[in-house]
Amino acid sequence: MIRLSKSNITRKDINSVVKVLQKEYLGMGENVKIFEDKLKLFFKRPVVCVSSGTSALQLALQAIGVKKGDEVIVPSLTYVATFQAIKACHATPVAADINLNDLNFSLDDIKIKITKKTKCIIPVHYAGSVGNLSSLLILAKKTGIRIIEDAAHSFGTVYKNNLIGSFGDISCFSFDGIKNITAGEGGCVVTKDKKVINYIKDARVLGIKNESIKRYKNQKGIYPKVEIQGWRYHMSNIMAALGASQLDRIKKISKIRQSLAMYYQNNLKKNPNIILLDHDYRHIVPHIFVIRLKNFNEQKRNKVIKILKTKKIETGLHWYPNHLLKFFSSKKFFFLKNTELVFNEIITLPLHLDLKKIEIDYIICSLNFALKKIN
Ligand SMILES: *Cc1c(COP(=O)(O)O)cnc(C)c1O
């Protein structure tokens, strides 16, 4: 089976984790501080590590004061995690539409959906691309609305000569097993807003004030001071050691991902049945490779997935629109034209560090076979 995505673990990664195991201090400790310091050097901004990308989003929302009655605008085309993080703060996710060219947020639709209750907008960096992020940041400055980037897909992506995470308001990354770099699981929040960083440092360890500082020294506080709602959302030393080791080879990881995506693009661009996304892989570090099947519907697309499976090719679907899921549906949700159109057409092809160009040739050949059979 050609896998859709997978982790890539080197001997050095393994040795870093083994070292933590041998020290027998597995929870949150000095390795988390080391990983955070490395990330801080990378982004040139303060970083706080947490247990997942989802908890990064939830804690960032909590840190800026998002609560019951507030609205958070978010593209419907995202992982369930983004919507659940908003719900976890008892706020209302307001689903926005996307642009067809890159499947990133539609600024026009976001503008329509801003109300007095809008506290935050979460752009989702689809497949690693970021869309018209600078215009969104300008809009945010004008309106006073906070921006939390769901940057789970865009670790390493550069936008207008700046690394994602190194500018803007708040950026949240995921280190789950298949993301651009992994810590097994995990995530981080990056922002120059020290208040947000310090709030999350407490909130991730059950709201215990200054507990993070003690943990960095492999210690625990004796008299806890608790004044806010906290969670057990910290990162462990095991995770941090793996994450730090992966971060050391981000340049190499980025190059391979970019070159595989460009190879797909070059070999698919003349295909009349396929619409490529407008993503420039000289700057984007892709997490997934998504194409649109021209004039398809859901059933025909699902048939393609089935045929590729018989050819031992695993594919994905990113994602089922969240505004159509029962838990998130509300009167606030409108018909989202582009989201509902592209949902019928999208399919995600394999992309991971161990994928070979000869396998991409085989995937494209099999895809053409499937399209011929169906059309
Ligand atoms: C992976 C992902 C998340 C959540 O990250 P986890 O680490 O899995 O919790 C959030 N948003 C998007 C778009 C993702 O792909």
XYZ file of C-alpha atoms and ligand atoms in Angstrom:
390
model
C 0.000 0.000 0.000
C 1.249 3.505 -0.820
C 0.327 5.404 2.332
C -1.418 8.773 2.241
C 0.861 10.129 4.944
C 3.256 8.837 7.558
C 5.860 9.890 10.089
C 9.530 9.838 9.141
C 11.783 8.783 12.013
C 15.586 8.788 11.827
C 18.167 7.041 14.001
C 18.846 10.428 15.629
C 15.140 10.870 16.472
C 15.135 7.445 18.121
C 18.308 8.171 20.102
C 16.865 11.468 21.396
C 13.780 9.699 22.711
C 15.778 6.814 24.172
C 17.894 9.327 26.114
C 14.756 10.681 27.809
C 13.562 7.159 28.581
C 16.916 6.351 30.164
C 16.741 9.463 32.367
C 13.377 8.221 33.644
C 11.865 11.708 33.795
C 9.119 11.397 31.220
C 6.610 14.147 32.004
C 6.975 17.859 31.355
C 10.493 18.924 32.225
C 13.712 20.349 30.849
C 13.269 18.864 27.357
C 10.120 20.945 26.888
C 12.112 24.089 27.707
C 14.828 23.036 25.246
C 12.258 22.457 22.466
C 10.550 25.783 23.213
C 13.897 27.606 23.086
C 14.707 25.998 19.724
C 11.301 26.967 18.359
C 11.802 30.494 19.703
C 15.046 30.771 17.732
C 13.270 29.418 14.642
C 10.290 31.800 14.777
C 12.114 34.668 16.551
C 9.067 34.900 18.843
C 8.068 33.405 22.209
C 6.649 29.871 22.013
C 4.693 27.683 24.422
C 4.365 23.940 23.763
C 1.196 21.993 24.542
C -0.296 18.524 24.155
C -1.808 18.939 20.660
C -2.693 21.383 17.904
C -6.271 21.283 19.147
C -5.286 22.276 22.694
C -3.052 25.010 21.223
C -6.124 26.506 19.507
C -8.340 26.113 22.572
C -5.803 27.683 24.932
C -5.087 30.551 22.508
C -8.824 31.299 22.320
C -9.132 31.113 26.119
C -6.070 33.347 26.548
C -7.616 36.169 24.493
C -10.821 35.860 26.506
C -13.124 34.088 24.039
C -16.181 32.900 25.988
C -19.876 32.108 25.817
C -21.749 34.533 23.567
C -18.686 35.349 21.453
C -18.451 34.461 17.770
C -15.370 33.103 16.039
C -15.290 33.159 12.219
C -13.604 30.127 10.684
C -13.617 28.465 7.247
C -15.920 25.455 7.183
C -13.280 23.544 5.217
C -11.027 22.577 8.111
C -10.381 19.703 10.467
C -13.047 19.154 13.144
C -10.359 20.216 15.648
C -10.710 23.924 14.809
C -14.470 23.899 15.411
C -14.202 21.808 18.577
C -11.580 24.179 20.028
C -14.063 27.056 19.622
C -16.864 24.998 21.162
C -14.584 24.088 24.076
C -14.559 27.808 24.960
C -18.399 27.827 24.772
C -18.203 30.273 21.862
C -20.050 29.992 18.527
C -18.130 28.992 15.406
C -19.386 31.005 12.416
C -18.546 29.119 9.244
C -17.099 31.083 6.331
C -16.642 30.195 2.681
C -13.377 29.756 0.760
C -11.901 30.893 -2.542
C -11.863 28.313 -5.324
C -8.303 28.984 -6.487
C -6.465 27.997 -3.301
C -9.233 26.742 -0.938
C -8.259 29.374 1.638
C -10.670 31.745 3.414
C -12.767 34.172 1.391
C -12.080 37.658 2.755
C -15.367 38.921 1.281
C -17.342 36.242 3.076
C -15.522 36.902 6.346
C -16.385 40.632 6.064
C -20.080 39.757 5.614
C -20.023 37.585 8.716
C -18.446 40.061 11.128
C -20.874 41.201 13.839
C -20.546 42.998 17.183
C -20.026 39.586 18.756
C -17.033 38.647 16.576
C -14.072 38.257 18.903
C -11.680 36.342 16.691
C -11.096 35.054 13.163
C -9.249 31.776 12.560
C -7.778 31.459 9.069
C -6.864 27.843 8.290
C -3.678 27.434 6.265
C -5.077 24.891 3.825
C -2.503 22.244 2.866
C 0.255 24.682 3.887
C -0.863 27.690 1.816
C -2.061 30.820 3.588
C -4.198 32.745 1.079
C -4.566 36.487 1.429
C -3.234 36.587 4.980
C -1.866 40.141 4.862
C -5.278 41.623 3.969
C -6.870 39.686 6.805
C -4.276 41.033 9.251
C -5.007 44.586 8.047
C -8.748 44.015 8.517
C -8.053 42.737 12.026
C -6.046 45.844 12.932
C -8.862 48.072 11.705
C -11.595 46.211 13.580
C -9.713 45.150 16.705
C -10.612 41.504 16.039
C -7.910 39.012 17.065
C -6.453 36.566 14.517
C -5.462 33.048 15.575
C -3.896 31.229 12.638
C -4.613 27.517 12.432
C -1.130 26.857 11.087
C -1.274 23.095 11.645
C -0.494 22.529 7.951
C 2.047 25.256 7.398
C 5.100 24.578 9.547
C 7.968 25.959 7.439
C 5.845 27.898 4.938
C 7.196 31.326 3.970
C 4.782 34.150 3.051
C 6.067 37.394 1.520
C 9.585 36.529 2.737
C 8.420 35.851 6.305
C 8.116 32.506 8.009
C 4.564 31.652 9.111
C 4.563 32.083 12.882
C 7.141 34.885 12.804
C 4.580 37.669 12.219
C 0.861 38.306 12.707
C -1.092 37.949 15.919
C -1.167 34.330 17.212
C -0.158 31.168 15.316
C -0.984 27.613 16.392
C 0.930 24.584 15.093
C 0.382 20.835 15.429
C 3.066 18.178 15.880
C 0.811 15.156 15.438
C 2.296 12.060 13.846
C 1.862 13.097 10.216
C 2.418 16.850 10.322
C 5.466 18.520 8.699
C 7.425 17.910 11.887
C 6.151 15.628 14.632
C 6.571 15.218 18.375
C 4.433 12.065 18.334
C 1.561 14.314 19.298
C 1.767 17.905 20.459
C 1.405 21.479 19.366
C 2.554 25.009 20.102
C 1.359 28.585 20.274
C 3.617 31.299 18.845
C 2.983 34.996 19.491
C 4.767 38.159 20.496
C 1.924 38.748 22.991
C 3.665 37.830 26.273
C 0.342 37.941 28.150
C -0.979 35.118 25.957
C 2.210 33.075 26.374
C 2.218 33.439 30.167
C -1.507 32.688 30.424
C -1.071 29.460 28.448
C 2.011 28.463 30.476
C -0.290 28.330 33.525
C -3.431 27.066 31.776
C -1.630 24.039 30.287
C -0.713 22.746 33.775
C -4.157 22.852 35.390
C -4.008 26.626 35.866
C -1.293 26.382 38.533
C 0.500 29.731 38.608
C 4.194 29.564 37.616
C 4.127 25.748 37.635
C 5.721 25.678 34.146
C 8.866 27.374 35.492
C 9.275 24.670 38.153
C 8.646 21.896 35.651
C 11.380 23.258 33.372
C 13.792 22.364 36.184
C 12.274 18.897 36.535
C 10.527 20.008 39.747
C 6.982 20.453 40.986
C 5.484 23.212 43.145
C 4.243 22.299 46.621
C 1.704 25.053 47.356
C -0.419 25.536 44.257
C -1.898 28.947 43.438
C -4.847 28.513 41.087
C -6.880 31.449 39.745
C -7.929 30.406 36.224
C -9.515 27.428 34.451
C -6.670 25.141 33.523
C -6.249 21.837 31.761
C -3.766 19.008 31.654
C -2.531 20.070 28.221
C 1.237 20.171 28.730
C 3.840 18.486 26.545
C 5.955 15.596 27.861
C 9.739 15.293 27.719
C 9.388 12.312 25.364
C 7.405 14.370 22.872
C 9.686 17.400 23.201
C 12.837 15.344 22.558
C 11.375 13.958 19.330
C 10.090 17.383 18.256
C 13.467 19.049 18.859
C 15.248 16.363 16.871
C 12.812 16.740 13.956
C 13.147 20.538 14.007
C 16.913 20.137 13.454
C 16.231 18.885 9.924
C 13.330 21.153 8.945
C 15.284 22.453 5.916
C 15.676 18.977 4.486
C 12.080 18.030 5.320
C 10.781 21.174 3.606
C 12.855 20.577 0.458
C 11.620 17.015 0.022
C 7.958 17.935 0.560
C 8.242 20.850 -1.845
C 9.960 18.834 -4.537
C 7.361 16.033 -4.370
C 4.479 18.524 -4.626
C 6.158 20.263 -7.581
C 6.606 16.896 -9.257
C 2.858 16.230 -8.890
C 2.086 19.706 -10.235
C 4.342 19.395 -13.284
C 2.943 16.016 -14.213
C -0.699 16.958 -13.684
C -0.835 20.502 -15.071
C -1.745 19.453 -18.620
C -4.391 16.994 -17.464
C -7.786 18.357 -18.681
C -9.755 16.445 -16.016
C -7.874 17.921 -13.080
C -7.824 21.368 -11.506
C -4.657 22.111 -9.546
C -4.728 24.420 -6.556
C -2.990 27.753 -6.956
C -0.172 26.909 -4.515
C 3.427 28.001 -5.094
C 5.713 25.328 -3.628
C 8.786 27.524 -3.789
C 7.389 29.143 -0.618
C 4.753 26.737 0.673
C 5.841 23.654 2.595
C 2.912 21.364 1.795
C 1.367 19.123 4.419
C -0.991 17.419 1.951
C -1.396 17.407 -1.848
C -4.995 18.076 -2.868
C -6.429 18.185 -6.399
C -9.906 18.914 -7.761
C -11.573 16.501 -10.175
C -13.286 18.717 -12.750
C -17.120 18.650 -12.735
C -17.271 15.740 -10.346
C -19.902 14.852 -7.788
C -19.518 13.080 -4.463
C -20.360 9.601 -5.802
C -17.973 9.814 -8.751
C -15.197 11.092 -6.483
C -15.788 8.255 -4.037
C -15.524 5.781 -6.942
C -12.088 7.184 -7.766
C -11.064 6.644 -4.138
C -12.272 3.036 -4.370
C -10.456 2.282 -7.630
C -7.211 3.769 -6.277
C -7.591 1.588 -3.207
C -7.686 -1.517 -5.429
C -4.437 -0.195 -6.934
C -3.031 -0.095 -3.383
C -3.033 3.693 -3.206
C -4.406 5.310 -0.070
C -6.112 8.687 -0.592
C -7.740 11.226 1.713
C -10.536 13.770 1.904
C -9.700 17.152 3.464
C -12.379 17.680 4.712
C -16.070 17.105 5.211
C -17.392 20.686 5.630
C -17.941 21.402 9.322
C -21.091 23.503 8.850
C -22.800 20.313 7.610
C -21.945 18.393 10.798
C -24.794 18.104 13.287
C -22.929 19.386 16.339
C -21.886 22.627 14.627
C -25.012 23.401 12.620
C -26.914 26.483 13.725
C -29.128 29.208 12.319
C -25.950 31.220 11.939
C -24.776 28.994 9.130
C -25.496 29.960 5.589
C -25.141 28.038 2.393
C -21.444 28.022 1.543
C -21.323 27.845 -2.247
C -17.646 27.231 -2.906
C -17.119 24.922 0.050
C -20.031 22.705 -0.970
C -18.926 22.725 -4.615
C -15.296 21.732 -4.003
C -16.233 19.110 -1.439
C -17.565 17.038 -4.372
C -14.325 17.419 -6.297
C -11.426 17.186 -3.868
C -9.189 14.218 -3.303
C -5.888 14.097 -1.410
C -3.026 12.133 -2.976
C -0.163 10.537 -1.003
C 2.540 12.881 0.279
C 5.202 11.979 2.809
C 8.986 12.003 3.098
C 9.453 8.392 1.986
C 7.339 8.762 -1.169
C 9.367 8.167 -4.343
C 8.897 10.007 -7.660
C 8.403 6.654 -9.362
C 5.486 6.057 -6.978
C 4.007 9.419 -7.993
C 4.246 8.275 -11.644
C 2.296 5.156 -10.662
C -0.286 7.209 -8.699
C -0.885 9.532 -11.668
C -1.123 6.589 -14.071
C -3.672 4.899 -11.778
C -5.606 8.144 -11.361
C -5.888 8.522 -15.148
C -7.063 4.924 -15.396
C -9.762 5.586 -12.776
C -10.917 8.792 -14.458
C -11.192 7.048 -17.834
C -13.201 4.242 -16.292
C -15.663 6.632 -14.644
C -16.087 9.338 -17.309
C -3.932 18.451 12.667
C -4.811 19.633 12.642
C -5.279 20.265 13.798
C -5.151 19.677 15.176
O -3.950 19.257 15.538
P -3.806 18.007 16.534
O -2.388 18.070 16.915
O -4.162 16.788 15.744
O -4.729 18.229 17.674
C -5.978 21.448 13.690
N -6.248 21.981 12.492
C -5.860 21.405 11.357
C -6.164 22.068 10.066
C -5.145 20.196 11.389
O -4.798 19.599 10.253
